[in-house]
């Protein structure tokens, strides 16, 4: 019995070790497949399971290969759809320009009774033109084409200009835009066109939805609590907000809430363009309903640093606004 005890202990140890090894052998490829699935879920359709897993000779390797081929097929389908959208928008641009020209010529020889018809035609052509432009911008951003012109961007200045323009446009509806920032934020390796487009779309939405007599608050800060400083932008309005279950969907192309509602209608592409532009910069964009009323769009961008420390408060409206 005395001799049997060490033997039993070593046997138990050996079995435990074997169990650990076996659990690791099975769990580690599952983790790899799971983390690849998460990357795909976040929109990275180029993600593939590491070869150390797909190169094995067991069922998990077969699962990894099937997973990879499914993602590959999805990637191809989405690519084809994007190319189609891009080509159609490109191809429609020239005929649209010709229609515009013909319209101008026809107008010169028209009778006054046709004025209404021409006005409607003008509006329709302008809408199609805007839609084509937005589709082209979106497909350029999705294909990462605009990243060719990366440079250091003065994000604070870009925002000053955008907020001032929007504030000017907002005055007509008795609304205003106020920009609050403590630091002048610079973004490294950024695309100013894409960022401008993102900010314009978000602020324009806020101006459109905020109640007359209210202010859209735009706040820019640097968050230094993370290992790498992040630029943090928040745009808040005093509008109706968005149903909780649509807070993510509003960033999908052509998604609009209450499509049948009266009033000015957009194409549903603005936030998709903004999301693509922010994704190109490795940033994050999301929406939250405010506790009182209104929507807040939050944007986080990496590679941010401060150029000079001075307080800004721009395009301040006459009435006082609280943050
Ligand atoms: N600040 C906001 N408050 C309430 N709803 C909003 C706000 N911003 C966006 N939405 C909702 O999200 C939808 C999608 O917004 P998005 O900017 O993508 O499209 P759009 O403004 O309708 O059209 P476009 O920007 O192409 O002219 C809007 O139609 C609207 O229903
Ligand atoms: Mg919009």
PDB file of C-alpha atoms in Angstrom, residues 30-174:
ATOM      1  CA  UNK A  30     -11.970  27.211 -31.073  1.00  0.00           C
ATOM      2  CA  UNK A  31     -10.710  30.502 -29.617  1.00  0.00           C
ATOM      3  CA  UNK A  32      -8.934  31.316 -32.890  1.00  0.00           C
ATOM      4  CA  UNK A  33     -12.110  30.658 -34.899  1.00  0.00           C
ATOM      5  CA  UNK A  34     -14.133  32.699 -32.406  1.00  0.00           C
ATOM      6  CA  UNK A  35     -11.806  35.715 -32.543  1.00  0.00           C
ATOM      7  CA  UNK A  36     -11.841  35.583 -36.370  1.00  0.00           C
ATOM      8  CA  UNK A  37     -15.651  35.459 -36.287  1.00  0.00           C
ATOM      9  CA  UNK A  38     -15.640  38.556 -34.066  1.00  0.00           C
ATOM     10  CA  UNK A  39     -13.410  40.436 -36.529  1.00  0.00           C
ATOM     11  CA  UNK A  40     -15.780  39.477 -39.357  1.00  0.00           C
ATOM     12  CA  UNK A  41     -18.740  40.659 -37.260  1.00  0.00           C
ATOM     13  CA  UNK A  42     -16.997  44.030 -36.874  1.00  0.00           C
ATOM     14  CA  UNK A  43     -16.814  44.326 -40.660  1.00  0.00           C
ATOM     15  CA  UNK A  44     -13.326  42.976 -41.424  1.00  0.00           C
ATOM     16  CA  UNK A  45     -14.166  40.597 -44.274  1.00  0.00           C
ATOM     17  CA  UNK A  46     -10.471  39.975 -44.968  1.00  0.00           C
ATOM     18  CA  UNK A  47     -10.103  38.171 -41.611  1.00  0.00           C
ATOM     19  CA  UNK A  48      -9.213  34.471 -41.901  1.00  0.00           C
ATOM     20  CA  UNK A  49      -8.598  31.705 -39.348  1.00  0.00           C
ATOM     21  CA  UNK A  50      -4.800  31.350 -38.726  1.00  0.00           C
ATOM     22  CA  UNK A  51      -3.100  28.572 -40.818  1.00  0.00           C
ATOM     23  CA  UNK A  52      -2.071  26.810 -37.583  1.00  0.00           C
ATOM     24  CA  UNK A  53      -5.771  25.916 -37.193  1.00  0.00           C
ATOM     25  CA  UNK A  54      -6.867  25.388 -40.788  1.00  0.00           C
ATOM     26  CA  UNK A  55      -3.722  23.289 -41.417  1.00  0.00           C
ATOM     27  CA  UNK A  56      -4.640  20.666 -38.776  1.00  0.00           C
ATOM     28  CA  UNK A  57      -6.082  17.284 -39.688  1.00  0.00           C
ATOM     29  CA  UNK A  58      -9.283  17.187 -37.655  1.00  0.00           C
ATOM     30  CA  UNK A  59     -12.888  18.379 -37.614  1.00  0.00           C
ATOM     31  CA  UNK A  60     -11.900  21.816 -36.286  1.00  0.00           C
ATOM     32  CA  UNK A  61      -9.665  22.353 -39.317  1.00  0.00           C
ATOM     33  CA  UNK A  62     -12.601  21.422 -41.572  1.00  0.00           C
ATOM     34  CA  UNK A  63     -14.781  23.915 -39.675  1.00  0.00           C
ATOM     35  CA  UNK A  64     -12.082  26.607 -40.057  1.00  0.00           C
ATOM     36  CA  UNK A  65     -11.824  25.963 -43.808  1.00  0.00           C
ATOM     37  CA  UNK A  66     -15.615  26.129 -44.234  1.00  0.00           C
ATOM     38  CA  UNK A  67     -15.707  29.331 -42.185  1.00  0.00           C
ATOM     39  CA  UNK A  68     -12.950  30.883 -44.329  1.00  0.00           C
ATOM     40  CA  UNK A  69     -14.668  29.968 -47.568  1.00  0.00           C
ATOM     41  CA  UNK A  70     -17.979  31.391 -46.292  1.00  0.00           C
ATOM     42  CA  UNK A  71     -16.287  34.715 -45.387  1.00  0.00           C
ATOM     43  CA  UNK A  72     -14.452  34.720 -48.731  1.00  0.00           C
ATOM     44  CA  UNK A  73     -17.758  34.298 -50.574  1.00  0.00           C
ATOM     45  CA  UNK A  74     -19.382  37.076 -48.494  1.00  0.00           C
ATOM     46  CA  UNK A  75     -16.430  39.355 -49.227  1.00  0.00           C
ATOM     47  CA  UNK A  76     -16.756  38.681 -52.962  1.00  0.00           C
ATOM     48  CA  UNK A  77     -20.510  39.319 -52.943  1.00  0.00           C
ATOM     49  CA  UNK A  78     -20.163  42.602 -51.068  1.00  0.00           C
ATOM     50  CA  UNK A  79     -17.273  43.644 -53.316  1.00  0.00           C
ATOM     51  CA  UNK A  80     -19.386  42.916 -56.418  1.00  0.00           C
ATOM     52  CA  UNK A  81     -22.293  44.888 -54.999  1.00  0.00           C
ATOM     53  CA  UNK A  82     -20.016  47.855 -54.203  1.00  0.00           C
ATOM     54  CA  UNK A  83     -18.451  47.759 -57.662  1.00  0.00           C
ATOM     55  CA  UNK A  84     -21.899  47.660 -59.236  1.00  0.00           C
ATOM     56  CA  UNK A  85     -23.047  50.660 -57.189  1.00  0.00           C
ATOM     57  CA  UNK A  86     -19.868  52.534 -58.048  1.00  0.00           C
ATOM     58  CA  UNK A  87     -20.118  51.796 -61.797  1.00  0.00           C
ATOM     59  CA  UNK A  88     -23.830  52.658 -61.958  1.00  0.00           C
ATOM     60  CA  UNK A  89     -23.247  55.999 -60.204  1.00  0.00           C
ATOM     61  CA  UNK A  90     -20.318  56.758 -62.512  1.00  0.00           C
ATOM     62  CA  UNK A  91     -22.224  55.799 -65.653  1.00  0.00           C
ATOM     63  CA  UNK A  92     -25.255  57.880 -64.681  1.00  0.00           C
ATOM     64  CA  UNK A  93     -23.257  61.030 -64.079  1.00  0.00           C
ATOM     65  CA  UNK A  94     -22.682  61.938 -67.761  1.00  0.00           C
ATOM     66  CA  UNK A  95     -26.305  61.418 -68.939  1.00  0.00           C
ATOM     67  CA  UNK A  96     -27.419  63.410 -65.905  1.00  0.00           C
ATOM     68  CA  UNK A  97     -25.130  66.290 -66.863  1.00  0.00           C
ATOM     69  CA  UNK A  98     -26.582  66.147 -70.414  1.00  0.00           C
ATOM     70  CA  UNK A  99     -30.158  66.188 -69.046  1.00  0.00           C
ATOM     71  CA  UNK A 100     -29.239  69.265 -66.987  1.00  0.00           C
ATOM     72  CA  UNK A 101     -27.869  71.009 -70.056  1.00  0.00           C
ATOM     73  CA  UNK A 102     -30.902  70.109 -72.200  1.00  0.00           C
ATOM     74  CA  UNK A 103     -33.160  71.372 -69.422  1.00  0.00           C
ATOM     75  CA  UNK A 104     -31.440  74.762 -69.437  1.00  0.00           C
ATOM     76  CA  UNK A 105     -31.826  74.997 -73.246  1.00  0.00           C
ATOM     77  CA  UNK A 106     -35.495  73.957 -73.117  1.00  0.00           C
ATOM     78  CA  UNK A 107     -36.200  76.508 -70.377  1.00  0.00           C
ATOM     79  CA  UNK A 108     -35.097  79.312 -72.673  1.00  0.00           C
ATOM     80  CA  UNK A 109     -37.773  78.369 -75.250  1.00  0.00           C
ATOM     81  CA  UNK A 110     -40.513  77.463 -72.809  1.00  0.00           C
ATOM     82  CA  UNK A 111     -43.876  79.121 -72.229  1.00  0.00           C
ATOM     83  CA  UNK A 112     -44.623  80.534 -68.740  1.00  0.00           C
ATOM     84  CA  UNK A 113     -47.213  77.765 -68.100  1.00  0.00           C
ATOM     85  CA  UNK A 114     -44.410  75.199 -68.043  1.00  0.00           C
ATOM     86  CA  UNK A 115     -42.527  76.949 -65.219  1.00  0.00           C
ATOM     87  CA  UNK A 116     -43.981  74.602 -62.608  1.00  0.00           C
ATOM     88  CA  UNK A 117     -42.964  71.531 -64.563  1.00  0.00           C
ATOM     89  CA  UNK A 118     -39.454  72.870 -65.017  1.00  0.00           C
ATOM     90  CA  UNK A 119     -39.130  73.655 -61.314  1.00  0.00           C
ATOM     91  CA  UNK A 120     -40.147  70.089 -60.479  1.00  0.00           C
ATOM     92  CA  UNK A 121     -37.710  68.727 -63.028  1.00  0.00           C
ATOM     93  CA  UNK A 122     -34.930  70.908 -61.578  1.00  0.00           C
ATOM     94  CA  UNK A 123     -35.630  69.579 -58.081  1.00  0.00           C
ATOM     95  CA  UNK A 124     -35.683  65.963 -59.271  1.00  0.00           C
ATOM     96  CA  UNK A 125     -32.437  66.330 -61.207  1.00  0.00           C
ATOM     97  CA  UNK A 126     -30.776  68.005 -58.202  1.00  0.00           C
ATOM     98  CA  UNK A 127     -31.904  65.113 -55.977  1.00  0.00           C
ATOM     99  CA  UNK A 128     -30.551  62.484 -58.353  1.00  0.00           C
ATOM    100  CA  UNK A 129     -27.309  64.444 -58.630  1.00  0.00           C
ATOM    101  CA  UNK A 130     -26.958  64.565 -54.830  1.00  0.00           C
ATOM    102  CA  UNK A 131     -27.710  60.840 -54.560  1.00  0.00           C
ATOM    103  CA  UNK A 132     -25.087  59.980 -57.210  1.00  0.00           C
ATOM    104  CA  UNK A 133     -22.521  62.164 -55.430  1.00  0.00           C
ATOM    105  CA  UNK A 134     -23.262  60.508 -52.074  1.00  0.00           C
ATOM    106  CA  UNK A 135     -23.081  57.014 -53.613  1.00  0.00           C
ATOM    107  CA  UNK A 136     -19.731  57.806 -55.185  1.00  0.00           C
ATOM    108  CA  UNK A 137     -18.373  59.214 -51.909  1.00  0.00           C
ATOM    109  CA  UNK A 138     -19.581  56.138 -50.029  1.00  0.00           C
ATOM    110  CA  UNK A 139     -18.112  53.663 -52.496  1.00  0.00           C
ATOM    111  CA  UNK A 140     -14.804  55.588 -52.588  1.00  0.00           C
ATOM    112  CA  UNK A 141     -14.611  55.453 -48.783  1.00  0.00           C
ATOM    113  CA  UNK A 142     -15.623  51.785 -48.674  1.00  0.00           C
ATOM    114  CA  UNK A 143     -12.897  50.844 -51.117  1.00  0.00           C
ATOM    115  CA  UNK A 144     -10.388  52.839 -49.021  1.00  0.00           C
ATOM    116  CA  UNK A 145      -9.479  54.914 -52.098  1.00  0.00           C
ATOM    117  CA  UNK A 146      -9.505  58.265 -50.353  1.00  0.00           C
ATOM    118  CA  UNK A 147      -6.802  57.105 -47.941  1.00  0.00           C
ATOM    119  CA  UNK A 148      -4.273  57.943 -50.677  1.00  0.00           C
ATOM    120  CA  UNK A 149      -4.177  61.538 -49.412  1.00  0.00           C
ATOM    121  CA  UNK A 150      -3.268  61.029 -45.758  1.00  0.00           C
ATOM    122  CA  UNK A 151      -1.748  63.964 -43.906  1.00  0.00           C
ATOM    123  CA  UNK A 152      -1.696  65.749 -40.573  1.00  0.00           C
ATOM    124  CA  UNK A 153      -5.111  67.392 -40.175  1.00  0.00           C
ATOM    125  CA  UNK A 154      -6.017  70.278 -37.889  1.00  0.00           C
ATOM    126  CA  UNK A 155      -9.253  68.706 -36.706  1.00  0.00           C
ATOM    127  CA  UNK A 156     -10.129  71.678 -34.498  1.00  0.00           C
ATOM    128  CA  UNK A 157      -9.975  74.076 -37.433  1.00  0.00           C
ATOM    129  CA  UNK A 158     -11.933  71.701 -39.668  1.00  0.00           C
ATOM    130  CA  UNK A 159     -14.628  71.536 -37.010  1.00  0.00           C
ATOM    131  CA  UNK A 160     -14.643  75.322 -36.533  1.00  0.00           C
ATOM    132  CA  UNK A 161     -15.359  75.770 -40.250  1.00  0.00           C
ATOM    133  CA  UNK A 162     -18.026  73.053 -40.362  1.00  0.00           C
ATOM    134  CA  UNK A 163     -19.759  74.324 -37.197  1.00  0.00           C
ATOM    135  CA  UNK A 164     -19.688  77.933 -38.445  1.00  0.00           C
ATOM    136  CA  UNK A 165     -21.223  76.931 -41.812  1.00  0.00           C
ATOM    137  CA  UNK A 166     -23.910  74.820 -40.130  1.00  0.00           C
ATOM    138  CA  UNK A 167     -24.600  77.603 -37.624  1.00  0.00           C
ATOM    139  CA  UNK A 168     -25.152  79.990 -40.526  1.00  0.00           C
ATOM    140  CA  UNK A 169     -27.556  77.561 -42.250  1.00  0.00           C
ATOM    141  CA  UNK A 170     -29.327  76.831 -38.942  1.00  0.00           C
ATOM    142  CA  UNK A 171     -30.216  80.498 -38.313  1.00  0.00           C
ATOM    143  CA  UNK A 172     -32.936  80.318 -40.988  1.00  0.00           C
ATOM    144  CA  UNK A 173     -34.859  77.808 -38.821  1.00  0.00           C
ATOM    145  CA  UNK A 174     -34.213  79.739 -35.570  1.00  0.00           C
TER     146      UNK A 174
END
